[in-house]
Coordinates of C-alpha atoms in Angstrom, one line a residue:
X194 CA -20.0 -16.0 1.9
X195 CA -19.2 -17.4 -1.6
X196 CA -15.6 -17.3 -2.5
X197 CA -14.6 -15.0 -5.3
X198 CA -12.3 -16.3 -8.0
X199 CA -9.3 -14.7 -6.3
X200 CA -10.1 -15.3 -2.7
X201 CA -7.2 -16.4 -0.7
X202 CA -6.7 -18.5 2.5
X203 CA -3.9 -18.5 5.0
X204 CA -3.0 -22.0 3.9
X205 CA -2.9 -21.1 0.3
X206 CA -0.7 -18.1 0.9
X207 CA 1.6 -20.2 3.2
X208 CA 2.0 -22.9 0.6
X209 CA 2.8 -20.3 -2.0
X210 CA 5.5 -18.9 0.3
X211 CA 6.9 -22.3 1.0
X212 CA 7.1 -23.2 -2.6
X213 CA 9.0 -20.0 -3.3
X214 CA 11.4 -20.9 -0.5
X215 CA 12.2 -24.3 -1.8
X216 CA 12.5 -23.3 -5.4
X217 CA 14.3 -20.0 -5.2
X218 CA 15.6 -19.2 -1.7
X219 CA 17.1 -22.5 -0.5
X220 CA 20.6 -21.8 0.8
X221 CA 22.5 -25.0 1.8
X222 CA 25.0 -25.2 4.6
X223 CA 23.2 -22.8 7.0
X224 CA 23.7 -24.1 10.6
X225 CA 20.9 -24.1 13.0
X226 CA 21.3 -21.2 15.4
X227 CA 21.4 -21.9 19.1
X228 CA 19.1 -19.0 19.9
X229 CA 15.8 -17.7 18.5
X230 CA 15.8 -14.1 17.4
X231 CA 12.3 -12.5 17.9
X232 CA 11.5 -9.4 16.1
X233 CA 8.6 -7.1 16.9
X234 CA 6.3 -5.9 14.2
X235 CA 3.8 -3.1 14.5
X236 CA 0.8 -3.4 12.2
X237 CA -1.5 -0.2 12.0
X238 CA -4.2 -1.8 9.9
X239 CA -6.8 -3.8 11.7
X240 CA -5.3 -7.1 12.8
X241 CA -8.4 -9.0 11.9
X242 CA -8.9 -7.2 8.6
X243 CA -8.2 -8.8 5.2
X244 CA -4.8 -7.1 4.6
X245 CA -3.3 -8.1 8.0
X246 CA -4.7 -11.6 7.7
X247 CA -3.6 -12.2 4.1
X248 CA -0.4 -10.2 4.0
X249 CA 1.4 -9.6 7.2
X250 CA 0.5 -12.7 9.1
X251 CA 1.4 -15.1 6.3
X252 CA 4.7 -13.2 5.7
X253 CA 5.6 -13.5 9.3
X254 CA 4.8 -17.3 9.2
X255 CA 7.0 -17.5 6.1
X256 CA 9.9 -15.9 7.9
X257 CA 9.8 -18.5 10.6
X258 CA 9.4 -21.3 8.0
X259 CA 12.4 -20.3 5.8
X260 CA 14.7 -19.7 8.8
X261 CA 13.7 -23.2 10.3
X262 CA 12.4 -21.3 13.5
X263 CA 15.5 -19.3 14.1
X264 CA 13.6 -16.0 13.5
X265 CA 10.2 -15.3 14.7
X266 CA 8.0 -12.2 14.1
X267 CA 5.9 -11.0 17.1
X268 CA 3.2 -8.8 15.7
X269 CA 2.2 -6.4 18.6
X270 CA -1.5 -6.5 19.7
X271 CA -1.7 -2.7 18.9
X272 CA 0.4 -0.5 16.7
X273 CA 3.4 1.4 18.4
X274 CA 2.3 4.7 16.9
X275 CA 0.2 6.3 14.3
X276 CA 0.8 5.3 10.6
X277 CA 3.0 8.2 9.6
X278 CA 5.3 7.6 12.6
X279 CA 6.4 4.1 11.6
X280 CA 9.4 5.2 9.5
X281 CA 10.9 7.1 12.2
X282 CA 10.2 4.3 14.7
X283 CA 12.2 2.0 12.4
X284 CA 15.0 4.4 12.0
X285 CA 15.4 5.0 15.7
X286 CA 15.3 1.2 16.4
X287 CA 12.3 1.5 18.7
X288 CA 10.6 -0.9 16.2
X289 CA 12.1 -4.0 14.6
X290 CA 9.7 -4.5 11.6
X291 CA 7.1 -2.1 10.3
X292 CA 5.5 -0.6 7.1
X293 CA 4.3 2.7 6.0
X294 CA 3.2 4.8 3.0
X295 CA 5.7 6.8 1.1
X296 CA 3.3 9.8 0.8
X297 CA 3.5 10.4 4.6
X298 CA 7.0 11.5 4.2
X299 CA 7.1 14.5 2.1
X300 CA 10.2 15.1 -0.1
X301 CA 12.0 11.7 0.8
X302 CA 10.7 9.5 -2.0
X303 CA 10.6 11.4 -5.2
X304 CA 11.2 8.3 -7.3
X305 CA 8.3 6.4 -5.7
X306 CA 5.7 8.8 -7.1
X307 CA 5.9 6.6 -10.3
X308 CA 3.4 4.2 -8.3
X309 CA 1.1 6.9 -7.2
X310 CA -0.2 8.4 -10.4
X311 CA -3.8 8.0 -11.7
X312 CA -5.1 5.2 -13.9
X313 CA -2.7 2.3 -12.7
X314 CA -5.3 -0.3 -12.2
X315 CA -5.6 -3.1 -9.7
X316 CA -3.3 -4.0 -6.8
X317 CA -1.9 -7.2 -8.4
X318 CA -0.4 -5.4 -11.6
X319 CA 0.5 -2.2 -9.8
X320 CA 2.4 -4.0 -7.0
X321 CA 4.3 -6.2 -9.3
X322 CA 5.1 -3.2 -11.6
X323 CA 6.2 -1.0 -8.7
X324 CA 8.4 -3.6 -7.2
X325 CA 10.1 -4.2 -10.5
X326 CA 10.3 -0.6 -11.9
X327 CA 10.9 1.4 -8.7
X328 CA 12.7 -1.2 -6.9
X329 CA 15.1 -2.2 -9.6
X330 CA 15.2 0.4 -12.6
X331 CA 14.9 3.4 -10.3
X332 CA 17.0 1.9 -7.4
X333 CA 14.2 2.6 -4.9
X334 CA 16.2 1.1 -1.9
X335 CA 18.5 4.2 -2.2
X336 CA 15.6 6.4 -1.0
X337 CA 15.0 4.2 2.1
X338 CA 17.8 5.7 4.1
X339 CA 18.2 4.6 7.8
X340 CA 16.3 1.3 7.4
X341 CA 16.7 -2.1 5.8
X342 CA 14.3 -2.4 3.0
X343 CA 12.2 -5.6 2.8
X344 CA 9.6 -5.1 0.2
X345 CA 7.5 -2.8 -1.9
X346 CA 3.8 -2.8 -2.7
X347 CA 0.7 -0.8 -3.5
X348 CA -2.9 -0.9 -2.5
X349 CA -5.7 -1.0 -5.1
X350 CA -7.0 1.9 -7.1
X351 CA -8.1 4.9 -5.0
X352 CA -11.6 6.3 -5.1
X353 CA -13.3 9.4 -3.8
X354 CA -15.7 8.6 -1.0
X355 CA -18.0 11.4 0.1
X356 CA -20.6 12.2 2.7
X357 CA -23.6 14.2 1.5
X358 CA -21.8 15.5 -1.6
X359 CA -21.5 14.1 -5.2
X360 CA -19.0 14.8 -8.0
X361 CA -20.6 14.7 -11.4
X362 CA -18.8 17.6 -13.0
X363 CA -15.4 19.0 -12.7
X364 CA -16.8 21.9 -10.8
X365 CA -18.0 19.7 -8.1
X366 CA -14.5 19.4 -6.6
X367 CA -14.5 23.0 -5.7
X368 CA -14.4 23.5 -1.9
X369 CA -14.7 19.8 -1.0
X370 CA -12.6 19.0 2.1
X371 CA -10.9 15.7 1.3
X372 CA -8.6 13.6 3.5
X373 CA -5.6 12.4 1.6
X374 CA -2.4 10.4 2.4
X375 CA 0.0 12.9 1.1
X376 CA 2.1 12.7 -2.0
X377 CA 0.6 12.8 -5.5
X378 CA -3.1 12.5 -4.4
X379 CA -2.8 15.6 -2.2
X380 CA -1.6 17.7 -5.2
X381 CA -4.2 16.2 -7.4
X382 CA -7.2 17.0 -5.2
X383 CA -5.8 20.6 -4.5
X384 CA -5.4 21.2 -8.2
X385 CA -8.9 19.9 -9.0
X386 CA -10.2 22.5 -6.6
X387 CA -10.7 20.5 -3.4
X388 CA -9.1 21.5 0.0
X389 CA -6.6 18.8 0.7
X390 CA -6.7 17.6 4.4
X391 CA -3.9 15.2 5.1
X392 CA -4.4 13.0 8.0
X393 CA -3.9 9.4 9.2
X394 CA -6.5 7.0 7.9
X395 CA -7.3 6.0 11.4
X396 CA -8.5 9.5 12.1
X397 CA -10.8 9.7 9.1
X398 CA -13.9 8.2 10.7
X399 CA -14.0 10.7 13.6
X400 CA -13.2 13.6 11.0
X401 CA -16.4 12.5 9.0
X402 CA -18.4 12.3 12.1
X403 CA -17.2 15.8 13.3
X404 CA -17.9 17.3 9.8
X405 CA -14.3 18.6 9.4
X406 CA -14.0 16.7 6.2
X407 CA -16.5 15.9 3.4
X408 CA -14.8 12.7 2.2
X409 CA -11.7 10.6 1.8
X410 CA -9.6 9.4 -0.8
X411 CA -9.5 5.5 -0.1
X412 CA -9.4 2.4 -2.1
X413 CA -12.5 0.2 -1.5
X414 CA -10.6 -1.8 1.1
X415 CA -10.1 1.2 3.1
X416 CA -14.0 1.8 3.7
X417 CA -14.2 -1.4 5.6
X418 CA -10.7 -1.3 7.2
X419 CA -11.2 2.0 8.7
X420 CA -14.9 1.6 9.5
X421 CA -16.4 4.5 7.6
X422 CA -19.0 2.6 5.5
X423 CA -21.8 4.1 7.7
X424 CA -20.4 7.6 7.3
X425 CA -20.2 7.6 3.5
X426 CA -23.2 8.3 1.2
X427 CA -21.5 8.4 -2.3
X428 CA -18.5 7.0 -4.1
X429 CA -17.0 8.5 -7.3
X430 CA -15.3 5.5 -8.9
X431 CA -12.6 5.6 -11.6
X432 CA -12.0 1.8 -12.1
X433 CA -8.3 2.3 -12.7
X434 CA -8.1 4.8 -9.9
X435 CA -8.0 8.5 -9.2
X436 CA -4.6 7.6 -7.6
X437 CA -2.7 4.8 -5.9
X438 CA -0.5 4.8 -2.8
X439 CA 2.9 3.2 -2.6
X440 CA 4.0 1.3 0.5
X441 CA 7.2 -0.1 1.9
X442 CA 8.0 -2.7 4.5
X443 CA 11.2 -2.4 6.4
X444 CA 13.3 -3.6 9.2
X445 CA 15.4 -1.4 11.5
X446 CA 19.1 -1.5 10.9
X447 CA 19.5 -2.3 14.6
X448 CA 17.4 -5.5 14.2
X449 CA 19.2 -6.4 11.1
X450 CA 22.5 -6.2 12.8
X451 CA 21.3 -8.6 15.4
X452 CA 20.6 -11.3 12.9
X453 CA 23.2 -13.8 11.6
X454 CA 24.2 -12.7 8.1
X455 CA 22.7 -16.1 6.6
X456 CA 19.3 -15.4 8.0
X457 CA 19.3 -11.8 7.1
X458 CA 20.0 -12.7 3.5
X459 CA 17.2 -15.3 3.5
X460 CA 14.8 -12.8 4.9
X461 CA 15.5 -10.1 2.4
X462 CA 15.5 -12.4 -0.6
X463 CA 12.3 -14.0 0.6
X464 CA 10.5 -10.6 1.4
X465 CA 11.7 -8.9 -1.8
X466 CA 10.0 -11.8 -3.8
X467 CA 7.0 -12.5 -1.8
X468 CA 5.7 -9.1 -0.2
X469 CA 4.5 -7.7 -3.6
X470 CA 2.7 -11.0 -4.3
X471 CA 1.1 -11.4 -0.9
X472 CA 0.1 -7.7 -1.0
X473 CA -1.3 -7.8 -4.5
X474 CA -3.6 -10.7 -3.6
X475 CA -4.5 -9.4 -0.2
X476 CA -5.4 -5.9 -1.4
X477 CA -7.4 -7.1 -4.5
X478 CA -9.4 -9.4 -2.3
X479 CA -9.9 -6.7 0.4
X480 CA -11.1 -4.2 -2.4
X481 CA -13.7 -6.7 -3.5
X482 CA -15.0 -7.2 0.1
X483 CA -14.9 -3.5 0.7
X484 CA -16.9 -2.7 -2.4
X485 CA -19.5 -5.4 -1.6
X486 CA -19.9 -4.0 1.9
X487 CA -20.5 -0.5 0.4
X488 CA -23.1 -1.9 -2.1
X489 CA -24.8 -4.0 0.7
X490 CA -25.2 -0.7 2.7
X491 CA -27.0 0.9 -0.2
X492 CA -24.3 3.5 -0.9
X493 CA -24.3 5.0 -4.4
X494 CA -21.2 4.0 -6.3
X495 CA -21.0 6.0 -9.6
X496 CA -18.5 5.7 -12.3
X497 CA -17.0 9.1 -12.8
X498 CA -18.4 10.7 -16.0
X499 CA -15.9 11.5 -18.9
X500 CA -15.8 15.1 -17.9
X501 CA -14.5 14.3 -14.5
X502 CA -12.1 11.7 -15.9
X503 CA -10.8 14.4 -18.4
X504 CA -10.2 16.9 -15.6
X505 CA -8.2 14.2 -13.7
X506 CA -6.2 13.4 -16.8
X507 CA -5.3 17.0 -17.4
X508 CA -3.9 17.6 -13.9
X509 CA -2.3 14.1 -13.9
X510 CA -0.5 14.8 -17.2
X511 CA 1.2 17.9 -15.6
X512 CA 2.3 15.9 -12.6
X513 CA 3.8 13.2 -14.7
X514 CA 5.6 15.6 -16.9
X515 CA 7.0 17.3 -13.9
X516 CA 8.2 14.0 -12.3
X517 CA 9.7 12.9 -15.6
X518 CA 11.7 16.0 -15.8
X519 CA 12.8 15.7 -12.1
X520 CA 13.8 12.1 -12.8
X521 CA 15.9 13.2 -15.9
X522 CA 17.7 15.7 -13.7
X523 CA 18.5 13.0 -11.4
X524 CA 19.9 10.7 -14.2
X525 CA 16.8 8.5 -14.7
X526 CA 14.7 8.0 -17.8
X527 CA 11.3 8.8 -16.0
X528 CA 9.2 9.0 -19.1
X529 CA 10.3 5.5 -20.2
X530 CA 10.0 4.0 -16.7
X531 CA 6.4 5.3 -16.4
X532 CA 5.5 4.1 -20.0
X533 CA 6.9 0.7 -18.9
X534 CA 4.8 0.7 -15.7
X535 CA 1.6 1.4 -17.6
X536 CA 2.4 -1.6 -19.8
X537 CA 2.7 -3.8 -16.7
X538 CA -0.5 -2.6 -15.0
X539 CA -4.2 -3.3 -15.6
X540 CA -4.9 0.5 -16.0
X541 CA -2.6 0.6 -18.9

């Protein structure tokens, strides 16, 4: 396979993290610990997939590097539970390190919706913007109660992938049964006329086979990662995305308490800086590979016509206005934060 202009390798990513460590995170005077702290990490995306290989494994290697081997990350051979369970696994201390999607936890992450709206563009711009705007301006860490937040990121623009159905007019949404991840995209699909079916991405393939859903909302990366390429016949593409999904990576407070303060500070600083960068590159590359696989399988990928885009814009505008009002009531300038986000992203 020929490399794309943005294809990444483990060596390249690790050299990036090492450079960040030496230029921005070096903390003199830390004594070498007498023991090694090993933290377990549950990864629910495929371990051999592009995202795990280009995000979570390099991040884990970087942790060992910046702590001079005092902290190691043990990535489990299989996930500890389904994706939506990972937040509570962290809160309970059953899991040391994990990640999840904000949309899985209804009502807990109101501010995080800023990164879920339509037309935000590729993962690189979206992850960087989300980490800065939500993480800093909207004080996103305050919403992550019960865990130690390590980093924030987004996947690439979400598409609508269907089996034996097409969407070429706004009316075509009516009655579609669509798997969503919760949060903004669930409301969007429902308001467009589809029947929203929240479920874990790992259940999507079987649901398509059983005929309990007509399609899924996934970025291109998800088609390969969750093995649905052979179950899809049509993709409605909005290049800047029907939606996006916001993610967080965290550590249990119990695990954080076990670490020396100096090592915890290094890990938090390194992770906050590098997770959005690693994720952005990993998801952009994974989206490229996922789309190429769909094309190779002969699946029709059709850019949504203007009538469909207009329908999405109409619904999206209502959600953005409601969110901005909610943020204003909470003391934040939501409208300005969203405008700033759009200036930072490729969807603009």
